[in-house]
């Protein structure tokens, strides 16, 4: 039995700690980690820490209300950015070459340990050829954590064992994971001191493990693979021209440019349905939010740059001190540039949400609670794009599950992807000429 509705779950695993060993996380048929019952009925208490709860308590109903609890001292507020201190763009001089984007997450991890702000990091690193959340306390091994991993992971073990961990813990995560932690801290206030710092990783969509299987096969691997890398930079090209690579079962390394498989983000291939009902583009509930600087002035730099949003004074201090020491090549940036760097995500997640809600209700879905202030009407042409994206996303998971080979999958997905490209082109042309 799945919790609430498995379609609206990204597998954060917080519910497990509320279940008295009735729930565990396990892989579903579509390559996602989901909560399942071991015996008996699903405890009602488990839903209270779910970031996609359809009926949350009013005091913590959404990101705005949670920010009013955890970030009420922040100096600024923007309807798209949320509560914050300052905004920046740049990179870490030491960590940029071995990390994703500008290496800022790795820099923050290092500083948190060096300055004894926390005793441990709970972050994703390599485990037996794949990746999972692990407790990490040694700053000399920080390089192991310095890459983006597009594979399902879960916080399940952290909150089962948090009472046995000595010292303070910082956690990194995508928006829904950060929200789940804030919900847990609300019900257990002692966890605010235990977990004093959250690093938000700006996310373009939570991918199934099918995504990695697809990339491995597309790169030429036949069979098992390990130690996959999703963001291999090309210093002689652009920031978006990165590669995927992995080792096969014999130890041979295969690599391919991601451009070879087309747009994996705008198409929504292998993405969780829950992401289409998340309004938090910039991890609004973290202490610091980090992501790719997808801007014209940054795209030409193949080594990558990060957008940085500090949401607490401590986070802002870490950035400013790094700038003063020249550890960081970072400049203050107007908030408009931060928003623009993630414009496609804002357009899809927020602009298209009202239409997606209407479509889901027609199908009888019980939906997560979302902020009403972000809902807005869209044109007929953009509604058609939203509908085709939803079809393409769903079909990619069904077709990969059923496909006997990469060739079969590509052939069966060809029509859906062509339709999506066509309706997207029509929408852009109509928008250009201001036609609905």
GROMACS .gro file of C-alpha atoms in nm:
model
  436
    1UNK     CA    1   0.000   0.000   0.000
    2UNK     CA    2   0.140   0.342  -0.096
    3UNK     CA    3   0.111   0.653   0.119
    4UNK     CA    4  -0.175   0.891   0.021
    5UNK     CA    5  -0.109   0.870  -0.352
    6UNK     CA    6   0.225   0.744  -0.477
    7UNK     CA    7   0.211   0.973  -0.778
    8UNK     CA    8   0.259   1.274  -0.550
    9UNK     CA    9   0.567   1.154  -0.366
   10UNK     CA   10   0.936   1.216  -0.431
   11UNK     CA   11   1.058   0.972  -0.168
   12UNK     CA   12   1.196   1.206   0.098
   13UNK     CA   13   1.132   0.934   0.356
   14UNK     CA   14   1.033   1.156   0.648
   15UNK     CA   15   0.708   0.963   0.688
   16UNK     CA   16   0.903   0.651   0.788
   17UNK     CA   17   1.015   0.811   1.114
   18UNK     CA   18   0.650   0.879   1.201
   19UNK     CA   19   0.529   0.526   1.132
   20UNK     CA   20   0.657   0.312   1.424
   21UNK     CA   21   0.820   0.072   1.177
   22UNK     CA   22   0.502   0.026   0.974
   23UNK     CA   23   0.653   0.200   0.667
   24UNK     CA   24   0.976   0.154   0.476
   25UNK     CA   25   1.109   0.307   0.155
   26UNK     CA   26   1.130   0.078  -0.146
   27UNK     CA   27   1.164   0.100  -0.523
   28UNK     CA   28   0.842   0.110  -0.721
   29UNK     CA   29   0.786  -0.018  -1.073
   30UNK     CA   30   0.874   0.321  -1.224
   31UNK     CA   31   1.216   0.362  -1.063
   32UNK     CA   32   1.118   0.588  -0.772
   33UNK     CA   33   1.168   0.536  -0.400
   34UNK     CA   34   0.826   0.529  -0.233
   35UNK     CA   35   0.689   0.453   0.115
   36UNK     CA   36   0.517   0.116   0.148
   37UNK     CA   37   0.352  -0.051   0.447
   38UNK     CA   38   0.516  -0.359   0.595
   39UNK     CA   39   0.203  -0.458   0.787
   40UNK     CA   40  -0.122  -0.310   0.905
   41UNK     CA   41  -0.255   0.027   0.797
   42UNK     CA   42  -0.070   0.345   0.711
   43UNK     CA   43  -0.043   0.561   1.027
   44UNK     CA   44  -0.225   0.892   0.990
   45UNK     CA   45   0.062   1.066   1.169
   46UNK     CA   46   0.292   0.991   0.876
   47UNK     CA   47   0.119   1.246   0.655
   48UNK     CA   48   0.199   1.543   0.879
   49UNK     CA   49   0.560   1.561   0.757
   50UNK     CA   50   0.478   1.498   0.390
   51UNK     CA   51   0.568   1.796   0.168
   52UNK     CA   52   0.279   1.701  -0.063
   53UNK     CA   53   0.017   1.666   0.211
   54UNK     CA   54  -0.331   1.744   0.068
   55UNK     CA   55  -0.460   1.860   0.409
   56UNK     CA   56  -0.179   2.024   0.610
   57UNK     CA   57  -0.231   2.222   0.929
   58UNK     CA   58  -0.315   2.582   0.850
   59UNK     CA   59  -0.015   2.719   1.044
   60UNK     CA   60   0.225   2.530   0.818
   61UNK     CA   61   0.011   2.491   0.508
   62UNK     CA   62   0.266   2.612   0.254
   63UNK     CA   63   0.612   2.757   0.196
   64UNK     CA   64   0.501   3.111   0.279
   65UNK     CA   65   0.374   3.011   0.623
   66UNK     CA   66   0.677   2.797   0.696
   67UNK     CA   67   0.907   3.083   0.593
   68UNK     CA   68   0.722   3.299   0.845
   69UNK     CA   69   0.841   3.058   1.113
   70UNK     CA   70   1.197   2.984   1.003
   71UNK     CA   71   1.302   3.291   0.803
   72UNK     CA   72   1.104   3.569   0.969
   73UNK     CA   73   1.424   3.770   1.034
   74UNK     CA   74   1.519   3.784   0.665
   75UNK     CA   75   1.572   4.138   0.537
   76UNK     CA   76   1.393   4.100   0.204
   77UNK     CA   77   1.098   3.925   0.042
   78UNK     CA   78   1.015   3.866  -0.323
   79UNK     CA   79   0.709   3.674  -0.448
   80UNK     CA   80   0.929   3.449  -0.661
   81UNK     CA   81   1.248   3.428  -0.454
   82UNK     CA   82   1.084   3.413  -0.111
   83UNK     CA   83   1.249   3.547   0.207
   84UNK     CA   84   1.617   3.629   0.165
   85UNK     CA   85   1.913   3.841   0.268
   86UNK     CA   86   2.109   3.884  -0.056
   87UNK     CA   87   2.158   3.739  -0.403
   88UNK     CA   88   2.486   3.664  -0.581
   89UNK     CA   89   2.635   3.496  -0.888
   90UNK     CA   90   2.978   3.336  -0.912
   91UNK     CA   91   3.192   3.040  -0.817
   92UNK     CA   92   3.438   2.886  -0.573
   93UNK     CA   93   3.796   2.918  -0.692
   94UNK     CA   94   3.896   2.594  -0.524
   95UNK     CA   95   3.595   2.372  -0.597
   96UNK     CA   96   3.464   2.489  -0.933
   97UNK     CA   97   3.669   2.255  -1.153
   98UNK     CA   98   3.570   1.938  -0.967
   99UNK     CA   99   3.210   2.028  -0.886
  100UNK     CA  100   2.882   2.101  -1.058
  101UNK     CA  101   2.800   2.461  -1.154
  102UNK     CA  102   3.028   2.698  -0.965
  103UNK     CA  103   3.123   2.456  -0.687
  104UNK     CA  104   2.937   2.660  -0.427
  105UNK     CA  105   2.767   2.368  -0.251
  106UNK     CA  106   3.101   2.199  -0.189
  107UNK     CA  107   3.243   2.528  -0.062
  108UNK     CA  108   2.957   2.569   0.186
  109UNK     CA  109   2.995   2.207   0.301
  110UNK     CA  110   3.364   2.269   0.365
  111UNK     CA  111   3.301   2.590   0.558
  112UNK     CA  112   3.033   2.436   0.778
  113UNK     CA  113   3.277   2.169   0.893
  114UNK     CA  114   3.587   2.388   0.916
  115UNK     CA  115   3.413   2.653   1.123
  116UNK     CA  116   3.248   2.388   1.343
  117UNK     CA  117   2.905   2.526   1.265
  118UNK     CA  118   2.805   2.160   1.241
  119UNK     CA  119   2.975   1.833   1.325
  120UNK     CA  120   2.835   1.636   1.034
  121UNK     CA  121   2.692   1.676   0.686
  122UNK     CA  122   2.410   1.457   0.562
  123UNK     CA  123   2.462   1.473   0.190
  124UNK     CA  124   2.469   1.252  -0.118
  125UNK     CA  125   2.790   1.068  -0.202
  126UNK     CA  126   2.909   0.749  -0.373
  127UNK     CA  127   2.802   0.420  -0.215
  128UNK     CA  128   2.898   0.091  -0.380
  129UNK     CA  129   2.904   0.234  -0.730
  130UNK     CA  130   2.584   0.436  -0.698
  131UNK     CA  131   2.475   0.724  -0.473
  132UNK     CA  132   2.284   0.772  -0.150
  133UNK     CA  133   2.261   1.006   0.145
  134UNK     CA  134   2.539   0.942   0.395
  135UNK     CA  135   2.661   1.102   0.716
  136UNK     CA  136   2.987   1.278   0.637
  137UNK     CA  137   3.220   1.428   0.900
  138UNK     CA  138   3.565   1.447   0.740
  139UNK     CA  139   3.641   1.768   0.552
  140UNK     CA  140   3.950   1.614   0.390
  141UNK     CA  141   3.721   1.386   0.185
  142UNK     CA  142   3.489   1.667   0.078
  143UNK     CA  143   3.564   1.609  -0.290
  144UNK     CA  144   3.353   1.290  -0.279
  145UNK     CA  145   3.042   1.505  -0.244
  146UNK     CA  146   3.110   1.756  -0.518
  147UNK     CA  147   2.893   1.638  -0.808
  148UNK     CA  148   2.525   1.654  -0.897
  149UNK     CA  149   2.343   1.318  -0.881
  150UNK     CA  150   2.019   1.275  -1.076
  151UNK     CA  151   1.906   0.957  -0.905
  152UNK     CA  152   1.642   0.899  -0.635
  153UNK     CA  153   1.772   0.918  -0.279
  154UNK     CA  154   1.595   0.935   0.056
  155UNK     CA  155   1.635   1.090   0.402
  156UNK     CA  156   1.476   0.783   0.564
  157UNK     CA  157   1.779   0.671   0.768
  158UNK     CA  158   1.865   1.017   0.902
  159UNK     CA  159   1.539   1.061   1.086
  160UNK     CA  160   1.528   0.703   1.210
  161UNK     CA  161   1.874   0.749   1.366
  162UNK     CA  162   1.889   1.123   1.442
  163UNK     CA  163   1.862   1.061   1.817
  164UNK     CA  164   2.180   0.851   1.810
  165UNK     CA  165   2.395   1.107   1.626
  166UNK     CA  166   2.621   1.315   1.849
  167UNK     CA  167   2.655   1.678   1.748
  168UNK     CA  168   2.486   1.898   1.492
  169UNK     CA  169   2.401   1.806   1.135
  170UNK     CA  170   2.367   2.013   0.817
  171UNK     CA  171   2.155   1.865   0.538
  172UNK     CA  172   2.143   1.941   0.167
  173UNK     CA  173   1.839   1.870  -0.044
  174UNK     CA  174   1.596   1.975  -0.313
  175UNK     CA  175   1.295   2.191  -0.229
  176UNK     CA  176   1.052   1.916  -0.125
  177UNK     CA  177   1.314   1.751   0.098
  178UNK     CA  178   1.392   2.084   0.265
  179UNK     CA  179   1.020   2.145   0.319
  180UNK     CA  180   0.981   1.801   0.479
  181UNK     CA  181   1.266   1.876   0.720
  182UNK     CA  182   1.103   2.208   0.816
  183UNK     CA  183   0.777   2.025   0.883
  184UNK     CA  184   0.963   1.776   1.103
  185UNK     CA  185   1.129   2.064   1.290
  186UNK     CA  186   0.790   2.223   1.348
  187UNK     CA  187   0.657   1.914   1.523
  188UNK     CA  188   0.989   1.845   1.700
  189UNK     CA  189   1.139   2.188   1.785
  190UNK     CA  190   1.456   2.033   1.929
  191UNK     CA  191   1.553   1.944   1.573
  192UNK     CA  192   1.602   2.312   1.491
  193UNK     CA  193   1.916   2.304   1.705
  194UNK     CA  194   2.013   1.954   1.592
  195UNK     CA  195   1.984   2.052   1.224
  196UNK     CA  196   2.084   2.422   1.227
  197UNK     CA  197   2.168   2.466   0.858
  198UNK     CA  198   1.996   2.354   0.537
  199UNK     CA  199   2.153   2.382   0.191
  200UNK     CA  200   1.892   2.403  -0.083
  201UNK     CA  201   1.983   2.257  -0.422
  202UNK     CA  202   1.767   2.417  -0.692
  203UNK     CA  203   1.604   2.137  -0.887
  204UNK     CA  204   1.468   2.115  -1.240
  205UNK     CA  205   1.270   1.800  -1.168
  206UNK     CA  206   1.305   1.476  -0.969
  207UNK     CA  207   1.412   1.196  -1.203
  208UNK     CA  208   1.337   0.825  -1.187
  209UNK     CA  209   1.625   0.575  -1.187
  210UNK     CA  210   1.504   0.503  -1.541
  211UNK     CA  211   1.671   0.832  -1.639
  212UNK     CA  212   2.015   0.696  -1.549
  213UNK     CA  213   1.941   0.361  -1.714
  214UNK     CA  214   1.844   0.548  -2.030
  215UNK     CA  215   2.162   0.760  -2.024
  216UNK     CA  216   2.387   0.461  -1.959
  217UNK     CA  217   2.240   0.269  -2.252
  218UNK     CA  218   2.248   0.577  -2.474
  219UNK     CA  219   2.619   0.616  -2.399
  220UNK     CA  220   2.682   0.263  -2.525
  221UNK     CA  221   2.677   0.057  -2.206
  222UNK     CA  222   2.509  -0.281  -2.240
  223UNK     CA  223   2.421  -0.418  -1.899
  224UNK     CA  224   2.531  -0.308  -1.554
  225UNK     CA  225   2.694   0.029  -1.489
  226UNK     CA  226   2.844   0.212  -1.192
  227UNK     CA  227   2.996   0.541  -1.075
  228UNK     CA  228   2.792   0.745  -1.318
  229UNK     CA  229   2.869   1.116  -1.358
  230UNK     CA  230   2.594   1.344  -1.481
  231UNK     CA  231   2.774   1.675  -1.524
  232UNK     CA  232   3.116   1.630  -1.685
  233UNK     CA  233   3.223   1.980  -1.781
  234UNK     CA  234   3.389   2.093  -2.103
  235UNK     CA  235   3.608   2.395  -2.033
  236UNK     CA  236   3.630   2.465  -2.406
  237UNK     CA  237   3.255   2.478  -2.459
  238UNK     CA  238   2.947   2.627  -2.295
  239UNK     CA  239   2.803   2.570  -1.947
  240UNK     CA  240   2.514   2.365  -2.086
  241UNK     CA  241   2.736   2.148  -2.308
  242UNK     CA  242   2.820   1.890  -2.043
  243UNK     CA  243   2.848   1.511  -2.067
  244UNK     CA  244   2.724   1.197  -1.896
  245UNK     CA  245   2.965   0.916  -1.823
  246UNK     CA  246   2.970   0.581  -1.644
  247UNK     CA  247   3.170   0.259  -1.609
  248UNK     CA  248   3.035  -0.067  -1.744
  249UNK     CA  249   3.063  -0.402  -1.567
  250UNK     CA  250   3.412  -0.460  -1.709
  251UNK     CA  251   3.545  -0.125  -1.592
  252UNK     CA  252   3.539   0.053  -1.930
  253UNK     CA  253   3.432   0.418  -1.915
  254UNK     CA  254   3.168   0.546  -2.158
  255UNK     CA  255   3.094   0.913  -2.211
  256UNK     CA  256   2.855   1.114  -2.427
  257UNK     CA  257   2.742   1.473  -2.462
  258UNK     CA  258   2.397   1.526  -2.315
  259UNK     CA  259   2.300   1.716  -2.630
  260UNK     CA  260   2.295   1.377  -2.802
  261UNK     CA  261   1.975   1.276  -2.620
  262UNK     CA  262   1.797   1.611  -2.657
  263UNK     CA  263   1.612   1.818  -2.399
  264UNK     CA  264   1.568   1.596  -2.094
  265UNK     CA  265   1.435   1.876  -1.872
  266UNK     CA  266   1.185   2.074  -2.078
  267UNK     CA  267   1.034   1.750  -2.206
  268UNK     CA  268   0.984   1.614  -1.853
  269UNK     CA  269   1.112   1.268  -1.946
  270UNK     CA  270   1.130   1.032  -1.646
  271UNK     CA  271   1.016   1.309  -1.407
  272UNK     CA  272   0.805   1.257  -1.096
  273UNK     CA  273   0.446   1.375  -1.128
  274UNK     CA  274   0.483   1.540  -0.786
  275UNK     CA  275   0.720   1.797  -0.939
  276UNK     CA  276   0.432   1.935  -1.145
  277UNK     CA  277   0.258   2.031  -0.819
  278UNK     CA  278   0.557   2.195  -0.649
  279UNK     CA  279   0.564   2.575  -0.650
  280UNK     CA  280   0.904   2.616  -0.483
  281UNK     CA  281   1.149   2.686  -0.765
  282UNK     CA  282   1.432   2.830  -0.552
  283UNK     CA  283   1.429   2.614  -0.234
  284UNK     CA  284   1.265   2.894  -0.036
  285UNK     CA  285   1.297   2.725   0.305
  286UNK     CA  286   1.674   2.662   0.307
  287UNK     CA  287   1.938   2.875   0.480
  288UNK     CA  288   2.111   2.911   0.145
  289UNK     CA  289   1.987   2.824  -0.205
  290UNK     CA  290   2.227   2.723  -0.483
  291UNK     CA  291   2.175   2.647  -0.850
  292UNK     CA  292   2.295   2.689  -1.206
  293UNK     CA  293   2.334   3.040  -1.343
  294UNK     CA  294   2.154   2.978  -1.673
  295UNK     CA  295   2.210   3.330  -1.803
  296UNK     CA  296   2.350   3.462  -2.134
  297UNK     CA  297   2.644   3.624  -1.958
  298UNK     CA  298   2.734   3.293  -1.789
  299UNK     CA  299   2.651   3.031  -2.053
  300UNK     CA  300   2.970   3.085  -2.252
  301UNK     CA  301   3.182   2.974  -1.955
  302UNK     CA  302   3.204   2.596  -1.970
  303UNK     CA  303   3.331   2.570  -1.613
  304UNK     CA  304   2.998   2.693  -1.475
  305UNK     CA  305   2.862   2.956  -1.239
  306UNK     CA  306   2.617   2.939  -0.951
  307UNK     CA  307   2.330   3.156  -0.842
  308UNK     CA  308   2.337   3.207  -0.466
  309UNK     CA  309   2.049   3.317  -0.245
  310UNK     CA  310   2.134   3.373   0.120
  311UNK     CA  311   1.828   3.349   0.343
  312UNK     CA  312   1.988   3.381   0.689
  313UNK     CA  313   2.256   3.610   0.828
  314UNK     CA  314   2.487   3.313   0.887
  315UNK     CA  315   2.460   3.206   0.524
  316UNK     CA  316   2.527   3.560   0.408
  317UNK     CA  317   2.828   3.583   0.637
  318UNK     CA  318   2.977   3.266   0.485
  319UNK     CA  319   2.951   3.416   0.137
  320UNK     CA  320   3.082   3.761   0.230
  321UNK     CA  321   3.379   3.622   0.421
  322UNK     CA  322   3.462   3.397   0.126
  323UNK     CA  323   3.457   3.702  -0.102
  324UNK     CA  324   3.682   3.897   0.135
  325UNK     CA  325   3.936   3.612   0.148
  326UNK     CA  326   3.916   3.579  -0.232
  327UNK     CA  327   3.811   3.216  -0.195
  328UNK     CA  328   3.506   3.307  -0.401
  329UNK     CA  329   3.478   3.485  -0.732
  330UNK     CA  330   3.128   3.608  -0.652
  331UNK     CA  331   2.946   3.933  -0.718
  332UNK     CA  332   2.617   4.068  -0.584
  333UNK     CA  333   2.344   4.021  -0.845
  334UNK     CA  334   2.005   4.188  -0.892
  335UNK     CA  335   1.722   3.960  -0.789
  336UNK     CA  336   1.586   3.992  -1.143
  337UNK     CA  337   1.889   3.800  -1.275
  338UNK     CA  338   1.836   3.522  -1.023
  339UNK     CA  339   1.474   3.487  -1.132
  340UNK     CA  340   1.568   3.504  -1.499
  341UNK     CA  341   1.823   3.224  -1.455
  342UNK     CA  342   1.536   2.990  -1.366
  343UNK     CA  343   1.269   3.146  -1.588
  344UNK     CA  344   1.168   2.823  -1.769
  345UNK     CA  345   1.111   2.654  -1.434
  346UNK     CA  346   0.898   2.942  -1.308
  347UNK     CA  347   0.698   2.936  -1.631
  348UNK     CA  348   0.627   2.565  -1.610
  349UNK     CA  349   0.580   2.516  -1.238
  350UNK     CA  350   0.383   2.828  -1.157
  351UNK     CA  351   0.227   2.960  -1.477
  352UNK     CA  352   0.105   2.617  -1.584
  353UNK     CA  353  -0.006   2.495  -1.241
  354UNK     CA  354  -0.365   2.618  -1.243
  355UNK     CA  355  -0.429   2.433  -1.568
  356UNK     CA  356  -0.262   2.114  -1.438
  357UNK     CA  357  -0.473   2.127  -1.122
  358UNK     CA  358  -0.789   2.157  -1.329
  359UNK     CA  359  -0.689   1.859  -1.545
  360UNK     CA  360  -0.594   1.646  -1.242
  361UNK     CA  361  -0.924   1.719  -1.068
  362UNK     CA  362  -1.112   1.606  -1.378
  363UNK     CA  363  -0.928   1.274  -1.338
  364UNK     CA  364  -1.040   1.250  -0.975
  365UNK     CA  365  -0.694   1.300  -0.821
  366UNK     CA  366  -0.651   1.398  -0.456
  367UNK     CA  367  -0.399   1.680  -0.496
  368UNK     CA  368  -0.128   1.826  -0.273
  369UNK     CA  369  -0.209   2.161  -0.115
  370UNK     CA  370  -0.047   2.446  -0.311
  371UNK     CA  371  -0.018   2.820  -0.261
  372UNK     CA  372  -0.310   2.998  -0.420
  373UNK     CA  373  -0.115   3.318  -0.479
  374UNK     CA  374   0.097   3.158  -0.751
  375UNK     CA  375  -0.197   3.036  -0.959
  376UNK     CA  376  -0.271   3.223  -1.280
  377UNK     CA  377  -0.456   3.169  -1.607
  378UNK     CA  378  -0.265   3.077  -1.921
  379UNK     CA  379  -0.334   3.092  -2.293
  380UNK     CA  380  -0.492   2.808  -2.488
  381UNK     CA  381  -0.164   2.750  -2.671
  382UNK     CA  382   0.031   2.714  -2.346
  383UNK     CA  383  -0.241   2.487  -2.206
  384UNK     CA  384  -0.181   2.255  -2.500
  385UNK     CA  385   0.193   2.255  -2.420
  386UNK     CA  386   0.114   2.166  -2.059
  387UNK     CA  387  -0.111   1.881  -2.167
  388UNK     CA  388   0.149   1.738  -2.404
  389UNK     CA  389   0.426   1.768  -2.144
  390UNK     CA  390   0.213   1.569  -1.902
  391UNK     CA  391   0.148   1.302  -2.163
  392UNK     CA  392   0.517   1.284  -2.256
  393UNK     CA  393   0.629   1.260  -1.893
  394UNK     CA  394   0.386   0.980  -1.814
  395UNK     CA  395   0.450   0.794  -2.138
  396UNK     CA  396   0.828   0.798  -2.086
  397UNK     CA  397   0.791   0.606  -1.760
  398UNK     CA  398   0.541   0.359  -1.902
  399UNK     CA  399   0.741   0.298  -2.219
  400UNK     CA  400   1.074   0.247  -2.042
  401UNK     CA  401   0.913   0.003  -1.800
  402UNK     CA  402   0.775  -0.198  -2.091
  403UNK     CA  403   1.054  -0.151  -2.347
  404UNK     CA  404   1.278  -0.443  -2.439
  405UNK     CA  405   1.556  -0.214  -2.560
  406UNK     CA  406   1.669   0.147  -2.595
  407UNK     CA  407   1.583   0.130  -2.965
  408UNK     CA  408   1.224   0.027  -2.889
  409UNK     CA  409   1.186   0.302  -2.630
  410UNK     CA  410   1.317   0.572  -2.865
  411UNK     CA  411   1.090   0.456  -3.144
  412UNK     CA  412   0.781   0.453  -2.922
  413UNK     CA  413   0.859   0.794  -2.770
  414UNK     CA  414   0.929   0.958  -3.104
  415UNK     CA  415   0.569   1.065  -3.173
  416UNK     CA  416   0.511   1.213  -2.828
  417UNK     CA  417   0.835   1.411  -2.843
  418UNK     CA  418   0.760   1.536  -3.194
  419UNK     CA  419   0.415   1.651  -3.083
  420UNK     CA  420   0.567   1.829  -2.784
  421UNK     CA  421   0.824   2.008  -3.000
  422UNK     CA  422   0.553   2.110  -3.246
  423UNK     CA  423   0.307   2.252  -2.990
  424UNK     CA  424   0.594   2.429  -2.812
  425UNK     CA  425   0.704   2.597  -3.136
  426UNK     CA  426   0.346   2.705  -3.204
  427UNK     CA  427   0.316   2.847  -2.852
  428UNK     CA  428   0.639   3.047  -2.886
  429UNK     CA  429   0.530   3.190  -3.221
  430UNK     CA  430   0.188   3.286  -3.088
  431UNK     CA  431   0.344   3.445  -2.780
  432UNK     CA  432   0.583   3.641  -3.001
  433UNK     CA  433   0.291   3.787  -3.192
  434UNK     CA  434   0.078   3.814  -2.874
  435UNK     CA  435  -0.183   3.569  -2.996
  436UNK     CA  436  -0.360   3.350  -2.737
   0.00000   0.00000   0.00000
